[in-house]
Coordinates of C-alpha atoms in Angstrom, one line a residue:
M1 CA 15.2 -10.9 -7.4
V2 CA 13.1 -8.1 -8.8
G3 CA 11.0 -6.3 -6.1
G4 CA 11.7 -5.3 -2.5
G5 CA 8.2 -5.5 -1.2
Y6 CA 6.6 -8.2 0.9
V7 CA 7.6 -11.1 -1.4
G8 CA 11.0 -9.8 -2.4
M9 CA 12.1 -8.8 1.1
Y10 CA 10.8 -11.9 2.9
T11 CA 12.1 -14.2 0.3
A12 CA 15.6 -12.7 0.4
L13 CA 15.5 -12.7 4.2
R14 CA 14.7 -16.4 4.4
L15 CA 17.1 -17.3 1.6
Q16 CA 20.0 -15.6 3.3
R17 CA 19.4 -17.8 6.3
K18 CA 18.8 -21.0 4.5
L19 CA 21.7 -20.5 2.1
A20 CA 24.1 -19.1 4.8
R21 CA 26.8 -21.6 4.0
E22 CA 26.7 -21.1 0.2
L23 CA 26.7 -17.3 0.7
R24 CA 29.9 -17.6 2.9
D25 CA 31.8 -19.7 0.4
G26 CA 30.7 -17.5 -2.5
S27 CA 28.9 -20.2 -4.5
V28 CA 25.6 -18.2 -4.2
E29 CA 24.9 -14.5 -4.6
I30 CA 21.5 -13.0 -3.9
L31 CA 20.9 -9.7 -5.7
V32 CA 17.8 -7.7 -4.9
V33 CA 16.6 -5.0 -7.4
S34 CA 14.1 -2.6 -5.8
A35 CA 12.8 0.8 -6.9
D36 CA 13.1 1.9 -3.2
P37 CA 15.8 1.1 -0.7
Y38 CA 13.1 0.0 1.7
M39 CA 10.0 -2.2 2.1
T40 CA 6.7 -0.4 3.0
Y41 CA 4.4 -2.1 5.5
Q42 CA 1.2 -0.9 3.7
P43 CA -1.3 -1.8 6.5
F44 CA 0.1 1.0 8.5
L45 CA -0.2 3.7 5.8
P46 CA -3.6 4.9 7.1
E47 CA -2.1 5.5 10.5
A48 CA 0.9 7.2 9.0
A49 CA -1.5 9.5 7.1
A50 CA -3.3 10.2 10.4
G51 CA -0.1 10.9 12.3
S52 CA -0.4 8.0 14.7
I53 CA 2.8 6.4 13.4
A54 CA 5.9 8.3 12.1
P55 CA 6.3 7.7 8.3
A56 CA 9.9 6.5 8.8
H57 CA 8.6 3.7 11.1
V58 CA 6.3 2.1 8.4
V59 CA 9.3 1.3 6.2
V60 CA 12.0 -1.3 6.6
P61 CA 15.5 -0.5 5.2
L62 CA 16.5 -3.3 2.9
R63 CA 20.2 -3.0 3.4
R64 CA 19.8 -3.3 7.2
V65 CA 17.7 -6.5 7.1
L66 CA 19.5 -8.1 4.1
P67 CA 23.2 -7.7 5.0
R68 CA 24.2 -10.8 3.1
C69 CA 22.4 -9.7 -0.1
T70 CA 23.4 -7.2 -2.7
V71 CA 20.7 -4.5 -3.0
V72 CA 20.5 -2.5 -6.2
V73 CA 18.1 0.5 -6.1
G74 CA 16.6 0.9 -9.5
D75 CA 13.7 0.2 -11.8
A76 CA 13.7 -3.1 -13.7
R77 CA 12.8 -2.0 -17.3
R78 CA 12.9 -5.3 -19.2
I79 CA 13.6 -8.9 -18.6
D80 CA 14.6 -11.4 -21.3
H81 CA 14.4 -14.8 -19.5
A82 CA 15.6 -16.7 -22.6
R83 CA 18.9 -14.8 -22.3
R84 CA 18.7 -14.7 -18.4
T85 CA 19.2 -11.0 -18.5
A86 CA 17.5 -8.0 -16.8
W87 CA 17.9 -4.4 -17.7
V88 CA 17.8 -2.0 -14.7
S89 CA 17.7 1.8 -14.7
T90 CA 19.5 3.2 -11.6
L91 CA 20.3 6.7 -10.4
A92 CA 23.9 6.2 -11.8
T93 CA 22.8 5.1 -15.3
R94 CA 20.3 8.1 -15.5
S95 CA 22.8 10.7 -14.2
E96 CA 25.6 9.4 -16.5
G97 CA 23.3 9.3 -19.5
G98 CA 24.3 5.8 -20.5
G99 CA 22.1 2.7 -21.1
D100 CA 20.4 0.6 -18.5
L101 CA 22.5 -1.7 -16.3
E102 CA 22.5 -5.3 -17.6
I103 CA 22.3 -7.9 -14.9
G104 CA 22.7 -11.6 -15.7
Y105 CA 21.2 -14.3 -13.5
D106 CA 20.8 -18.0 -13.0
E107 CA 17.4 -18.0 -11.1
L108 CA 14.8 -15.2 -11.3
V109 CA 12.4 -14.3 -8.6
L110 CA 9.9 -11.8 -10.1
A111 CA 7.9 -10.0 -7.4
P112 CA 7.5 -6.4 -8.4
G113 CA 4.1 -6.0 -6.8
S114 CA 1.4 -3.8 -8.2
V115 CA 0.6 -0.3 -9.1
S116 CA -2.7 1.7 -8.9
R117 CA -5.2 0.6 -11.5
T118 CA -6.5 3.8 -13.1
L119 CA -9.3 4.2 -15.5
P120 CA -9.7 6.7 -18.4
V121 CA -11.7 9.1 -16.2
P122 CA -11.4 12.7 -17.5
G123 CA -9.4 14.8 -15.0
L124 CA -8.2 11.8 -12.9
A125 CA -4.6 12.0 -14.0
D126 CA -4.5 15.7 -13.2
H127 CA -6.4 15.8 -9.8
G128 CA -6.3 12.2 -8.4
I129 CA -4.2 11.3 -5.3
G130 CA -3.1 7.6 -4.9
F131 CA -2.6 5.8 -1.6
K132 CA -0.1 3.0 -2.1
T133 CA 3.2 4.5 -0.9
V134 CA 4.4 6.2 2.2
E135 CA 5.1 9.3 0.2
E136 CA 1.4 9.4 -0.9
A137 CA 0.3 8.9 2.7
V138 CA 2.3 11.8 4.0
G139 CA 1.4 14.0 1.0
L140 CA -2.3 13.3 1.6
R141 CA -2.1 14.1 5.3
N142 CA -0.4 17.5 4.4
H143 CA -2.9 18.1 1.7
V144 CA -5.9 17.5 4.0
L145 CA -4.6 19.8 6.7
A146 CA -3.7 22.4 4.0
Q147 CA -7.4 22.4 2.9
L148 CA -8.4 23.3 6.4
D149 CA -6.0 26.2 6.3
L150 CA -7.4 27.3 2.9
A151 CA -11.1 27.0 4.1
S152 CA -10.2 29.0 7.2
S153 CA -8.6 31.9 5.3
T154 CA -10.9 32.3 2.3
R155 CA -14.0 34.4 1.9
D156 CA -15.1 32.6 -1.2
V157 CA -17.9 30.2 -0.3
E158 CA -17.4 28.0 -3.3
V159 CA -13.6 27.6 -2.6
R160 CA -14.3 26.9 1.0
D161 CA -16.9 24.2 0.2
A162 CA -14.6 22.5 -2.3
A163 CA -11.7 22.6 0.2
L164 CA -13.8 20.9 2.9
T165 CA -15.2 18.1 0.6
F166 CA -13.1 15.0 0.5
V167 CA -14.0 12.3 -2.1
F168 CA -12.6 8.7 -1.9
V169 CA -13.1 6.3 -4.8
G170 CA -12.8 2.6 -3.9
G171 CA -14.4 0.7 -1.0
G172 CA -11.6 -1.7 -0.3
F173 CA -9.2 -1.8 2.6
A174 CA -7.1 1.1 1.4
G175 CA -9.9 3.5 0.7
V176 CA -12.0 2.8 3.8
Q177 CA -9.1 2.8 6.2
A178 CA -7.6 6.0 4.8
L179 CA -11.0 7.7 4.9
G180 CA -11.7 6.6 8.5
E181 CA -8.3 7.6 9.8
L182 CA -8.2 11.0 8.0
A183 CA -11.7 11.8 9.0
D184 CA -10.8 11.3 12.6
M185 CA -7.6 13.4 12.2
A186 CA -9.2 16.3 10.4
G187 CA -12.2 16.3 12.7
Y188 CA -9.8 16.6 15.7
A189 CA -7.8 19.4 13.9
T190 CA -10.9 21.6 13.5
R191 CA -11.0 22.3 17.2
Y192 CA -8.0 24.6 16.6
F193 CA -9.7 26.6 13.8
H194 CA -11.9 29.5 14.9
N195 CA -14.1 29.3 11.8
V196 CA -14.0 25.6 10.7
A197 CA -16.1 23.0 12.6
A198 CA -16.0 19.2 12.2
D199 CA -19.6 19.3 10.9
D200 CA -18.4 21.5 8.0
L201 CA -16.3 18.6 6.6
R202 CA -17.9 16.5 3.9
W203 CA -16.6 13.0 3.4
V204 CA -17.8 10.9 0.4
L205 CA -17.0 7.3 -0.3
V206 CA -17.7 6.0 -3.9
E207 CA -17.8 2.3 -4.6
A208 CA -18.8 0.6 -7.9
A209 CA -19.9 -2.7 -6.2
D210 CA -22.9 -3.2 -4.0
R211 CA -20.8 -3.5 -0.8
I212 CA -17.5 -2.4 0.7
L213 CA -14.7 -4.4 2.4
P214 CA -15.6 -7.8 0.8
E215 CA -12.7 -9.3 2.7
V216 CA -14.5 -9.1 6.1
G217 CA -17.7 -10.7 4.8
E218 CA -21.1 -9.3 3.7
D219 CA -22.6 -8.8 7.1
M220 CA -19.6 -6.8 8.4
G221 CA -19.5 -4.9 5.2
R222 CA -23.0 -3.8 5.7
W223 CA -22.3 -2.9 9.3
T224 CA -19.3 -0.8 8.2
V225 CA -21.6 1.1 5.8
R226 CA -24.0 1.9 8.7
Q227 CA -21.1 2.9 10.9
L228 CA -19.6 5.2 8.4
R229 CA -23.0 6.8 7.6
G230 CA -23.6 7.3 11.3
R231 CA -20.4 9.3 11.4
G232 CA -21.7 11.5 8.6
V233 CA -19.8 9.9 5.7
D234 CA -21.8 9.9 2.4
V235 CA -21.4 6.3 1.2
R236 CA -22.5 5.7 -2.4
L237 CA -22.6 2.1 -3.5
E238 CA -23.1 0.9 -7.1
T239 CA -21.8 4.3 -8.2
R240 CA -18.8 5.2 -10.4
L241 CA -16.7 8.3 -10.9
E242 CA -17.3 9.5 -14.4
N243 CA -15.5 12.8 -14.5
C244 CA -13.4 15.0 -12.2
E245 CA -12.3 17.8 -14.5
K246 CA -12.1 21.4 -13.1
R247 CA -12.1 19.9 -9.6
V248 CA -15.6 18.7 -9.8
A249 CA -16.3 15.0 -9.1
S250 CA -19.2 13.9 -11.2
L251 CA -20.7 10.5 -10.3
S252 CA -22.8 8.0 -12.3
D253 CA -25.9 8.6 -10.1
G254 CA -25.9 12.3 -11.2
A255 CA -24.3 13.8 -8.1
R256 CA -21.6 16.4 -8.5
F257 CA -19.1 17.4 -5.8
P258 CA -16.8 20.4 -6.2
T259 CA -13.7 19.1 -4.4
R260 CA -10.1 19.8 -4.1
T261 CA -9.4 16.3 -2.7
L262 CA -10.0 13.2 -4.8
V263 CA -8.3 10.0 -3.5
W264 CA -8.2 7.0 -5.9
T265 CA -8.0 3.6 -4.4
A266 CA -10.1 1.6 -6.9
G267 CA -7.9 -1.5 -7.3
V268 CA -4.4 -2.4 -8.5
K269 CA -2.8 -4.0 -11.5
P270 CA 0.5 -5.8 -12.0
H271 CA 3.7 -3.7 -12.2
P272 CA 4.5 -2.6 -15.8
V273 CA 7.7 -4.7 -15.8
V274 CA 5.6 -7.9 -15.9
A275 CA 4.4 -6.9 -19.4
A276 CA 8.1 -6.2 -20.4
T277 CA 9.1 -9.9 -20.1
D278 CA 8.9 -13.0 -22.2
L279 CA 7.2 -14.9 -19.3
P280 CA 3.7 -16.5 -19.4
R281 CA 0.8 -14.3 -18.3
D282 CA -2.9 -14.7 -17.8
T283 CA -5.7 -12.6 -19.3
A284 CA -5.4 -10.1 -16.4
G285 CA -1.7 -9.6 -17.1
R286 CA -0.5 -11.5 -14.1
L287 CA 2.3 -14.1 -14.2
R288 CA 1.1 -17.6 -14.6
V289 CA 2.6 -19.8 -11.8
T290 CA 2.2 -23.3 -10.6
A291 CA 1.3 -24.2 -7.0
T292 CA 5.0 -24.5 -6.3
L293 CA 5.4 -20.8 -7.3
R294 CA 7.5 -21.6 -10.3
L295 CA 6.5 -19.9 -13.6
A296 CA 4.3 -22.2 -15.7
E297 CA 6.2 -24.2 -18.3
T298 CA 9.3 -22.2 -17.4
E299 CA 12.5 -23.3 -15.7
H300 CA 14.6 -21.1 -13.3
A301 CA 11.9 -18.5 -12.8
W302 CA 9.7 -17.9 -9.8
A303 CA 7.0 -15.4 -8.8
A304 CA 4.5 -14.6 -6.1
G305 CA 2.5 -11.7 -4.7
D306 CA 0.3 -9.2 -6.4
A307 CA 1.8 -9.7 -9.8
A308 CA 1.3 -13.5 -9.9
A309 CA -1.8 -15.6 -10.3
V310 CA -1.0 -18.1 -7.5
P311 CA -3.4 -21.1 -7.5
D312 CA -5.5 -21.3 -4.3
L313 CA -5.5 -25.0 -3.5
T314 CA -7.7 -24.5 -0.4
A315 CA -10.6 -22.9 -2.4
G316 CA -12.2 -26.2 -3.3
H317 CA -12.7 -25.4 -7.0
P318 CA -10.3 -25.4 -9.9
G319 CA -9.1 -22.1 -11.3
A320 CA -9.2 -20.2 -8.1
V321 CA -6.3 -17.9 -7.3
C322 CA -5.1 -16.4 -4.0
P323 CA -6.2 -12.8 -3.3
A324 CA -3.6 -10.1 -3.4
T325 CA -3.2 -9.6 0.3
A326 CA -0.2 -9.1 2.6
Q327 CA -1.3 -12.3 4.5
H328 CA -0.8 -14.4 1.4
A329 CA 2.3 -12.5 0.1
V330 CA 4.3 -13.2 3.3
R331 CA 3.4 -16.9 3.4
Q332 CA 4.1 -17.2 -0.3
A333 CA 7.5 -15.7 0.2
R334 CA 8.4 -18.4 2.8
T335 CA 7.3 -21.2 0.4
L336 CA 9.1 -19.6 -2.5
A337 CA 12.4 -19.3 -0.5
D338 CA 12.1 -22.9 0.7
N339 CA 11.4 -24.2 -2.8
L340 CA 14.2 -22.3 -4.4
A341 CA 16.7 -23.5 -1.8
A342 CA 15.4 -27.0 -2.1
T343 CA 15.8 -26.9 -5.9
L344 CA 19.3 -25.6 -5.7
R345 CA 20.1 -28.6 -3.5
G346 CA 18.4 -31.1 -5.8
R347 CA 15.2 -31.6 -3.8
E348 CA 11.6 -31.4 -4.9
P349 CA 9.6 -28.1 -4.2
A350 CA 6.4 -28.1 -2.2
E351 CA 3.0 -26.7 -3.1
Y352 CA 1.8 -23.5 -1.5
R353 CA -1.3 -23.9 0.6
H354 CA -2.8 -21.4 3.0
R355 CA -6.4 -20.9 4.1
A356 CA -6.8 -17.2 5.0
A357 CA -7.4 -16.5 8.7
G358 CA -9.7 -13.6 7.8
A359 CA -9.2 -9.8 7.8
V360 CA -9.4 -6.9 10.1
A361 CA -9.5 -3.1 9.3
S362 CA -9.2 0.1 11.3
L363 CA -11.9 2.7 10.8
G364 CA -10.2 5.4 12.8
L365 CA -9.2 5.7 16.5
H366 CA -10.8 3.0 18.6
K367 CA -13.0 1.9 15.7
G368 CA -12.6 -1.2 13.5
V369 CA -14.2 -4.1 11.8
G370 CA -13.0 -7.7 11.1
H371 CA -13.7 -11.3 10.5
L372 CA -11.1 -13.6 11.9
Y373 CA -11.1 -17.4 12.3
G374 CA -14.9 -17.4 11.7
R375 CA -15.6 -14.7 14.3
Q376 CA -17.0 -11.3 13.6
L377 CA -15.4 -8.3 15.3
K378 CA -16.5 -4.7 15.4
G379 CA -15.8 -1.5 17.3
Y380 CA -13.0 -1.3 19.8
P381 CA -12.2 -5.1 19.9
A382 CA -11.6 -5.1 16.1
W383 CA -9.5 -2.0 16.3
L384 CA -7.4 -3.5 19.1
M385 CA -7.0 -6.8 17.1
H386 CA -5.9 -4.8 14.1
R387 CA -3.1 -3.2 16.0
V388 CA -2.1 -6.4 17.8
Y389 CA -2.1 -8.5 14.6
H390 CA -0.1 -6.0 12.5
L391 CA 2.3 -5.2 15.3
R392 CA 3.2 -8.9 15.3
R393 CA 3.5 -9.0 11.5
V394 CA 5.6 -5.8 10.9
P395 CA 9.2 -7.0 10.2
T396 CA 12.1 -6.6 12.8
V397 CA 12.1 -6.0 16.5
N398 CA 13.4 -2.5 15.7
R399 CA 10.2 -1.5 13.8
K400 CA 7.9 -3.2 16.3
A401 CA 9.5 -1.1 19.2
R402 CA 9.3 2.1 17.2
V403 CA 5.6 1.6 16.2
L404 CA 4.7 0.7 19.8
A405 CA 6.4 3.8 21.0
D406 CA 4.5 5.9 18.5
W407 CA 1.2 4.5 19.7
T408 CA 2.1 5.1 23.3
L409 CA 3.1 8.7 22.7
A410 CA 0.0 9.3 20.6
A411 CA -2.2 8.0 23.5
L412 CA -0.4 10.2 26.1
F413 CA -0.2 13.5 24.1
K414 CA -2.4 15.4 21.7
R415 CA -2.3 14.8 17.9
E416 CA 0.0 16.8 15.7
I417 CA -2.0 19.1 13.3
A418 CA 0.8 20.9 11.5
A419 CA 0.8 20.5 7.7
L420 CA 4.4 20.1 6.5
G421 CA 3.8 20.5 2.8
S422 CA 7.2 22.1 2.4
Y423 CA 8.6 18.6 2.7
E424 CA 7.5 18.1 -1.0
N425 CA 9.4 21.2 -2.1
P426 CA 12.3 21.7 0.4
R427 CA 14.0 24.4 -1.8
A428 CA 10.9 26.7 -1.7
A429 CA 12.3 28.8 1.2
F430 CA 15.7 29.2 -0.4
E431 CA 14.1 30.1 -3.8
L432 CA 12.1 32.8 -2.0
A433 CA 15.3 34.1 -0.3
A434 CA 17.0 34.2 -3.7
G435 CA 14.3 36.5 -5.2
G436 CA 11.8 33.9 -6.4
E437 CA 8.2 33.4 -5.3
R438 CA 6.7 30.9 -2.9
H439 CA 4.0 28.9 -4.6
P440 CA 1.3 27.6 -2.2
E441 CA -0.2 24.2 -2.7
G442 CA -2.7 23.9 -5.6

């Protein structure tokens, strides 16, 4: 099983229950290859960035929840399904200087997820910040707070303005929620700075389409734009980022924003390992699968999640595929596990069908928007529904309790506003003591 995200973890979790007898007698082994030893619950990344949830509480350790599986932490480099072999780079293979680890298999579940879809925008690779991992969320929080420190301590007006300008590219869930949560957090933090006010902060949201948050519907998307603009956010629709060299974001409408913070959330693409296989793919690079989640025209191979083009049988028209959402990924994992277990026992697999219940997003503390079961939600009810829904969905009782405790403490006590950028360079203090120099954040 390649991938330890939503599909990989939930599929393995269900398989170890359904195949408990086979696992005990040794006739079946489940091996999970994951780049990280944990699954990240991505809907909570904005709150982790804002400090409402501890970063360690938005990840689920794979070895704890998959005790009957063998977890290999490494990057799948290449898969030759004709030979039933995967090549995996692990910490051991890299430190020993040898070749990649070869792993043979009988059944393949390919669920590596997605990576940020970048465009050839000049300067993006040098200055852009992603928002798909817990490390990026924590790094962005520290970076934003560090910009407040920089603005407070400089006498250079241009440096100050660039430090207090935050540009987010992408009007989907990741970008809008990250902007909403961080704007609340940074606005709160300014009350502890003697020369930086909340009104000094400039937030810009850039979206190439004519609306944001398409998952919540057109009406709620327009309402969200009005709500953000009412909070002082500069929302620019039908606009693209064309250049960000020399820390200046140049947009297609002619606007230019000197900024030290450029957050890129403009879509995703399948993980690179998908292209390093001999499995069928569509024109977008996703794995072609049938409604049973088996690879098209391929035996002993399965896929689901962001990297797979799963047919949407509830859409009412041929050719439709399921959107790449956590809601679909979790349910696809259940069907995939059931079908794989059924196939091993000589039974026929079932088709995946799920009509999405809707979507809900947080726009900051006590603010949200959503469209669930045909009902439109906004403001506090949407924010509360967002928390209730995802608290139910986050895996394990352990994580539910920890997240609930974080929310309770955050409601009772003041926000934390310390930037812990040294996390990203823990040897900095020792290097300074040894006669080196401490390098501040760029």
